[in-house]
PDB file of C-alpha atoms in Angstrom:
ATOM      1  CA  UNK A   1     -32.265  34.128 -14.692  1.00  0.00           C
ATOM      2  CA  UNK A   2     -30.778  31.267 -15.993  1.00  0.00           C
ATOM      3  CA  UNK A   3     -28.275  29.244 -13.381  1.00  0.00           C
ATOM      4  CA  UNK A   4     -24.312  28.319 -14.132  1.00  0.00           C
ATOM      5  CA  UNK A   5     -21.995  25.904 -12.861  1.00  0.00           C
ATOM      6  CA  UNK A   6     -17.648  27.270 -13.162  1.00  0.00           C
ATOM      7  CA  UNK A   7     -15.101  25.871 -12.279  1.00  0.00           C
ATOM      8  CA  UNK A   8     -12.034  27.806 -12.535  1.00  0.00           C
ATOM      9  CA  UNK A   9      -8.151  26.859 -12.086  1.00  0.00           C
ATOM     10  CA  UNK A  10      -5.844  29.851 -10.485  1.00  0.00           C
ATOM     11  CA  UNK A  11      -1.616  29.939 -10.538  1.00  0.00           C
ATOM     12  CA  UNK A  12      -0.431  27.496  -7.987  1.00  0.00           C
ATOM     13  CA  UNK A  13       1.988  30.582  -6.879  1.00  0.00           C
ATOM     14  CA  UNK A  14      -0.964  32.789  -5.527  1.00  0.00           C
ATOM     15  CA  UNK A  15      -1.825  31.931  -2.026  1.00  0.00           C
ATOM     16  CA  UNK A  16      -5.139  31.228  -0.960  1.00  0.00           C
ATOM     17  CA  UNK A  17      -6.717  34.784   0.226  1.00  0.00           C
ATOM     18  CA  UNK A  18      -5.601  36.333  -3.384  1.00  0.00           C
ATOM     19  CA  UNK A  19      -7.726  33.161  -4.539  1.00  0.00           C
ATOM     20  CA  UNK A  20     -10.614  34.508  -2.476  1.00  0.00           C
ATOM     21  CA  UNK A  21      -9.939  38.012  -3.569  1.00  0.00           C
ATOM     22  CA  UNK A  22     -10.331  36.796  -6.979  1.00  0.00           C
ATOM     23  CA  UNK A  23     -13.744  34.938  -6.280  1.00  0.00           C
ATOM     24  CA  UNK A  24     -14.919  38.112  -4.697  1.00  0.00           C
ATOM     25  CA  UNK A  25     -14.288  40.076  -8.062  1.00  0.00           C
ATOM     26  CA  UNK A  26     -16.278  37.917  -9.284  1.00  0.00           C
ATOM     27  CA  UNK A  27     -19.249  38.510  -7.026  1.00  0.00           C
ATOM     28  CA  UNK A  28     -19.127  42.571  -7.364  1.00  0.00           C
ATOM     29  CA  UNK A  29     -18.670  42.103 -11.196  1.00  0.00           C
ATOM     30  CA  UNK A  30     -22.228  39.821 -11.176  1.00  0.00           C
ATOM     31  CA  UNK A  31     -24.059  42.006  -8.725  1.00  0.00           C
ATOM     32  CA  UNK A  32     -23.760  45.250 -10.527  1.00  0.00           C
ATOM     33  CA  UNK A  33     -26.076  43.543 -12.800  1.00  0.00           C
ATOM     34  CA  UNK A  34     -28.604  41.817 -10.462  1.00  0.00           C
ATOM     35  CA  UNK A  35     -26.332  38.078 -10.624  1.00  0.00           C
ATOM     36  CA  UNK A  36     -25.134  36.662  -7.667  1.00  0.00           C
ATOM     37  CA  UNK A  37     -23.172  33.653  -6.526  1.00  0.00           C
ATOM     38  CA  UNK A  38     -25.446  31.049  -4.943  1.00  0.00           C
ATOM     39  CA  UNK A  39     -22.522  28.235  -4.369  1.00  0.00           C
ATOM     40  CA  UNK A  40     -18.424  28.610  -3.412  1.00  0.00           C
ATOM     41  CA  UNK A  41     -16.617  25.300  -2.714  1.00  0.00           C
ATOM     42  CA  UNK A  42     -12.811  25.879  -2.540  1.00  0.00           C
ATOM     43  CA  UNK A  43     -11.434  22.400  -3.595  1.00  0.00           C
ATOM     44  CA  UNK A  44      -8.001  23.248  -2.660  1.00  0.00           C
ATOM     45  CA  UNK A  45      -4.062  23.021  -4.527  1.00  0.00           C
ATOM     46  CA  UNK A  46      -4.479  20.102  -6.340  1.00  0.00           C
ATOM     47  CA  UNK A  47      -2.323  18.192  -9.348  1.00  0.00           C
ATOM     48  CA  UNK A  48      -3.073  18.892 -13.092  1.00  0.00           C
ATOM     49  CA  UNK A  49      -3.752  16.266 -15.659  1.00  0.00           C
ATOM     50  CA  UNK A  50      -1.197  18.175 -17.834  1.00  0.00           C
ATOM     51  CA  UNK A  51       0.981  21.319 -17.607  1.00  0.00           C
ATOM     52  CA  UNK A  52      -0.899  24.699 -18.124  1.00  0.00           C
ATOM     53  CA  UNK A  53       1.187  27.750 -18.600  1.00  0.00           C
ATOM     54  CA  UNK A  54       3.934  25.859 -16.884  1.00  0.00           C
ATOM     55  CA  UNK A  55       2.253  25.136 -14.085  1.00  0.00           C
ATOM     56  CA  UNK A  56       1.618  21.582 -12.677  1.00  0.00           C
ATOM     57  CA  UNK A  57      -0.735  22.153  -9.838  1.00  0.00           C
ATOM     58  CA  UNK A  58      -3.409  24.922  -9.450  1.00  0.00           C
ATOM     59  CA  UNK A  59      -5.986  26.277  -6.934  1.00  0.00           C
ATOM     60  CA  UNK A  60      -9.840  25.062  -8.376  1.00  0.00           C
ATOM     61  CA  UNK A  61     -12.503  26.772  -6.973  1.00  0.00           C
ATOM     62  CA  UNK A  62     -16.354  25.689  -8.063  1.00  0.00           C
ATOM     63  CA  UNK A  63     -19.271  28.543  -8.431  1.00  0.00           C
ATOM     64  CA  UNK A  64     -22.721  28.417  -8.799  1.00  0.00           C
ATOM     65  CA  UNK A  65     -23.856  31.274 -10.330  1.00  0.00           C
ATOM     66  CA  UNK A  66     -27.236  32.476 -11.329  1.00  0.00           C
ATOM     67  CA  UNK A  67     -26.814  35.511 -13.891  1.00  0.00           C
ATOM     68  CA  UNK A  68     -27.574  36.570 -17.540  1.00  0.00           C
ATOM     69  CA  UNK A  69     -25.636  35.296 -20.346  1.00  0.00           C
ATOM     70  CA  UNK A  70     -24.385  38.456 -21.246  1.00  0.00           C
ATOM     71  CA  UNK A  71     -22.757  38.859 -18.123  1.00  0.00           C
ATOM     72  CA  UNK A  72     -21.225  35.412 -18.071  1.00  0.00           C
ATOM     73  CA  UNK A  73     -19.598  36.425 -21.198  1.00  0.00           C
ATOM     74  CA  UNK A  74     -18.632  39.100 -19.422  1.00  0.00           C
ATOM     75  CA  UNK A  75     -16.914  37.074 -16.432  1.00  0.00           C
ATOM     76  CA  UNK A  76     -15.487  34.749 -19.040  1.00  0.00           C
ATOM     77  CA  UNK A  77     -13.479  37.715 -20.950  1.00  0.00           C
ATOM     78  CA  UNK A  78     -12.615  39.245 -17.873  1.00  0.00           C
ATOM     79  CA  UNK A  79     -10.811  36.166 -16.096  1.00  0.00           C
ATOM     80  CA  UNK A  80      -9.131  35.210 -19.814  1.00  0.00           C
ATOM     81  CA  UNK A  81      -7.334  38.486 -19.200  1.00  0.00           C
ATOM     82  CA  UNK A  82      -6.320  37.656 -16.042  1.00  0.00           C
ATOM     83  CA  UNK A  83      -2.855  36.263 -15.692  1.00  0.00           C
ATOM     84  CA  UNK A  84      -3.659  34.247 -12.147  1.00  0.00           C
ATOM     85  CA  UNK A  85      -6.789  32.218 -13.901  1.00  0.00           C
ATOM     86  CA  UNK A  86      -5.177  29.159 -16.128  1.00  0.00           C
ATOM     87  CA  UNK A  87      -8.573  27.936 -16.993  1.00  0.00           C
ATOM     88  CA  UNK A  88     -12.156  28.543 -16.629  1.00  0.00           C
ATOM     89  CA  UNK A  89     -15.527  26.051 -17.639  1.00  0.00           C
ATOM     90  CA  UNK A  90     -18.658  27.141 -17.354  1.00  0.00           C
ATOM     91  CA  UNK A  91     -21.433  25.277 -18.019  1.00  0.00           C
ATOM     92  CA  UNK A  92     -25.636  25.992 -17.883  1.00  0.00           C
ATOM     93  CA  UNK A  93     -27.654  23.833 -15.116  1.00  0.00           C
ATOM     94  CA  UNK A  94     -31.288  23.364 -14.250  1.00  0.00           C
ATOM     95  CA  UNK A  95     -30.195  23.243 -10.506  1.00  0.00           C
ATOM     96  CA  UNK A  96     -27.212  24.242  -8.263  1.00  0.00           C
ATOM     97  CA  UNK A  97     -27.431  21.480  -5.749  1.00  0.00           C
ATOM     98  CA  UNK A  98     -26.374  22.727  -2.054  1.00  0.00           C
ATOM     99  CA  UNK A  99     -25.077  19.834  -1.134  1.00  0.00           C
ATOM    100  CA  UNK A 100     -20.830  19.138  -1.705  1.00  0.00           C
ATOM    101  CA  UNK A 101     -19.877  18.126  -4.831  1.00  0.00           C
ATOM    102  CA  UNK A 102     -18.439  15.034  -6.046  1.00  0.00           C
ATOM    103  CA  UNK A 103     -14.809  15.996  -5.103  1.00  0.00           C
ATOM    104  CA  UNK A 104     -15.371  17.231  -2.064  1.00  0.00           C
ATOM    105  CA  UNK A 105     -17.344  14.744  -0.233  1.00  0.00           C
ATOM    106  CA  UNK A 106     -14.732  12.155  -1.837  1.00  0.00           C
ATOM    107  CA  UNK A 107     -12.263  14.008  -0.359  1.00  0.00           C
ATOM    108  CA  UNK A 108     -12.958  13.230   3.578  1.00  0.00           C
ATOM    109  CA  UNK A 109     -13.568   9.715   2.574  1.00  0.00           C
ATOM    110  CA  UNK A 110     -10.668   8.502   0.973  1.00  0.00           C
ATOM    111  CA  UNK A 111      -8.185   9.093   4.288  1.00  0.00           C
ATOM    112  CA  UNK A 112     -10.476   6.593   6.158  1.00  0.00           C
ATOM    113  CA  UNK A 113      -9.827   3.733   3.480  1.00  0.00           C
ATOM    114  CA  UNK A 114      -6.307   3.716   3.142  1.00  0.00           C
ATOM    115  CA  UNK A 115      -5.719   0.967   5.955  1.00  0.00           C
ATOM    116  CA  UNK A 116      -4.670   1.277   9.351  1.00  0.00           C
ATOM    117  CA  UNK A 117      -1.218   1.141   8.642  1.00  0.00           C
ATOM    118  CA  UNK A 118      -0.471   4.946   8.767  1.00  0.00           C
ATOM    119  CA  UNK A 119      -0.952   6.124  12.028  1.00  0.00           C
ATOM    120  CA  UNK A 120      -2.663   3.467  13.697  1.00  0.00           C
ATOM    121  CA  UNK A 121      -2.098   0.792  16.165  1.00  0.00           C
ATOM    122  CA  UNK A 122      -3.192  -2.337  14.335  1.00  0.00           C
ATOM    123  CA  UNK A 123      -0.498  -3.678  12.473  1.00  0.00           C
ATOM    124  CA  UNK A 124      -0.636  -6.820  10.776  1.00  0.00           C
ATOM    125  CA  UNK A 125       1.564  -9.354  13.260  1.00  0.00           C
ATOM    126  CA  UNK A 126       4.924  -9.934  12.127  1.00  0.00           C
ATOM    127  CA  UNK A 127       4.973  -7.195   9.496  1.00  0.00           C
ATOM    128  CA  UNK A 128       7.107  -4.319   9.374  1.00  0.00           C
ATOM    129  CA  UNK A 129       9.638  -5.748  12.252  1.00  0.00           C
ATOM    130  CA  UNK A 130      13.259  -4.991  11.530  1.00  0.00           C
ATOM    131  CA  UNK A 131      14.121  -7.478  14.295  1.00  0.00           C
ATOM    132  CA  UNK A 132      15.632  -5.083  16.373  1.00  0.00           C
ATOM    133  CA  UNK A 133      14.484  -2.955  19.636  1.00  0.00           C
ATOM    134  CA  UNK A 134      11.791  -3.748  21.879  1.00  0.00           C
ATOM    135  CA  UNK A 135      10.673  -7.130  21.076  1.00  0.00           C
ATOM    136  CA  UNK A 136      13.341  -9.134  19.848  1.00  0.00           C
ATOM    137  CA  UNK A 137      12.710 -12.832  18.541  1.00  0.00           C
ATOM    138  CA  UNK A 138      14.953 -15.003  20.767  1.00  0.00           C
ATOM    139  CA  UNK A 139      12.861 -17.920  19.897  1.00  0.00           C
ATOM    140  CA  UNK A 140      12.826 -17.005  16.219  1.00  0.00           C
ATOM    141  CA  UNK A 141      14.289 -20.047  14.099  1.00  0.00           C
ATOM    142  CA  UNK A 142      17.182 -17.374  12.854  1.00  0.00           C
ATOM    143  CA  UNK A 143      18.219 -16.551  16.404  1.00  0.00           C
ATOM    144  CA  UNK A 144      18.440 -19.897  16.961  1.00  0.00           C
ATOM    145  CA  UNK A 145      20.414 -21.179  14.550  1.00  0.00           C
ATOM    146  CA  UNK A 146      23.126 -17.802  15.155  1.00  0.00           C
ATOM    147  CA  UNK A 147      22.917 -18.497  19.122  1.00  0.00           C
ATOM    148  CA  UNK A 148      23.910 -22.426  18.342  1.00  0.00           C
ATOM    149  CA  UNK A 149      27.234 -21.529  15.691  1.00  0.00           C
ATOM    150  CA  UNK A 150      28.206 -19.071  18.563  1.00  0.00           C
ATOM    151  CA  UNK A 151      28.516 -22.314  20.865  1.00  0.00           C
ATOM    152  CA  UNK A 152      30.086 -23.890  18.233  1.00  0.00           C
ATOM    153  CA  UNK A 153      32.737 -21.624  16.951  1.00  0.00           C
ATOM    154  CA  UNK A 154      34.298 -21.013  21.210  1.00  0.00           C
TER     155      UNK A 154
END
């Protein structure tokens, strides 16, 4: 049987089981007819390029599927009549690879190069300082200069 990547994009408003609910239509409606799904990734709520339906963020969910054509037409009529799908692609492959896709294994490693600035200890020196609390700058030239017109002005 021939082998099929999909991607599809669910209502923003559904939670995240109904979004599994709805993948595992999908999966009884293939293996009626011998299909199956041989890859789920779950890529999360994440923003749209452009409103769909009124919606500006939406739950994508990646298959691989390995099934007939007919009943991939099948699938594809059946989620265009549902009213929690706001877009499906499916597309034919020679493989479904096992290992994460693209957005997924970019996912983990975009927190790590953000900078240690959220959340860590290693600030740049001087930065970020209000000049108040724990360390304050007596022998800052500002201090200085405020700590000599006090002098002056008594």
């Amino acid at each position: 049987m021939p082998l099929y990547e999909s991607v599809l994009i669910a209502r923003n408003d559904i939670s995240q089981a109904q979004v599994e609910s709805l993948v595992e239509q999908i999966e009884t409606l293939l293996t009626q007819d011998g299909g199956s799904i041989e890859k789920r990734e779950f890529w999360g709520l994440r923003s749209l390029a452009y409103r769909i339906k009124k919606n500006r963020k939406g739950h994508y969910v990646l298959l691989g599927l390995n099934a007939r054509p007919e009943q991939i037409r099948e699938l594809e009529r059946q989620l265009s009549l549902n009213e929690d799908v706001l877009r499906v692609l499916t597309l034919r492959v020679e493989e479904i690879s096992q290992e994460p896709s693209p957005i997924l294994s970019r996912k983990g490693d975009d927190r790590g190069d953000r900078g240690n600035f959220r959340g860590g200890n290693a600030k740049p020196a001087g930065r970020f300082d209000s000049g108040r609390g724990g360390r304050r700058g007596d022998d800052r030239e500002e201090y200085r200069a405020r700590e000599g017109a006090e002098v002056d002005a008594e």
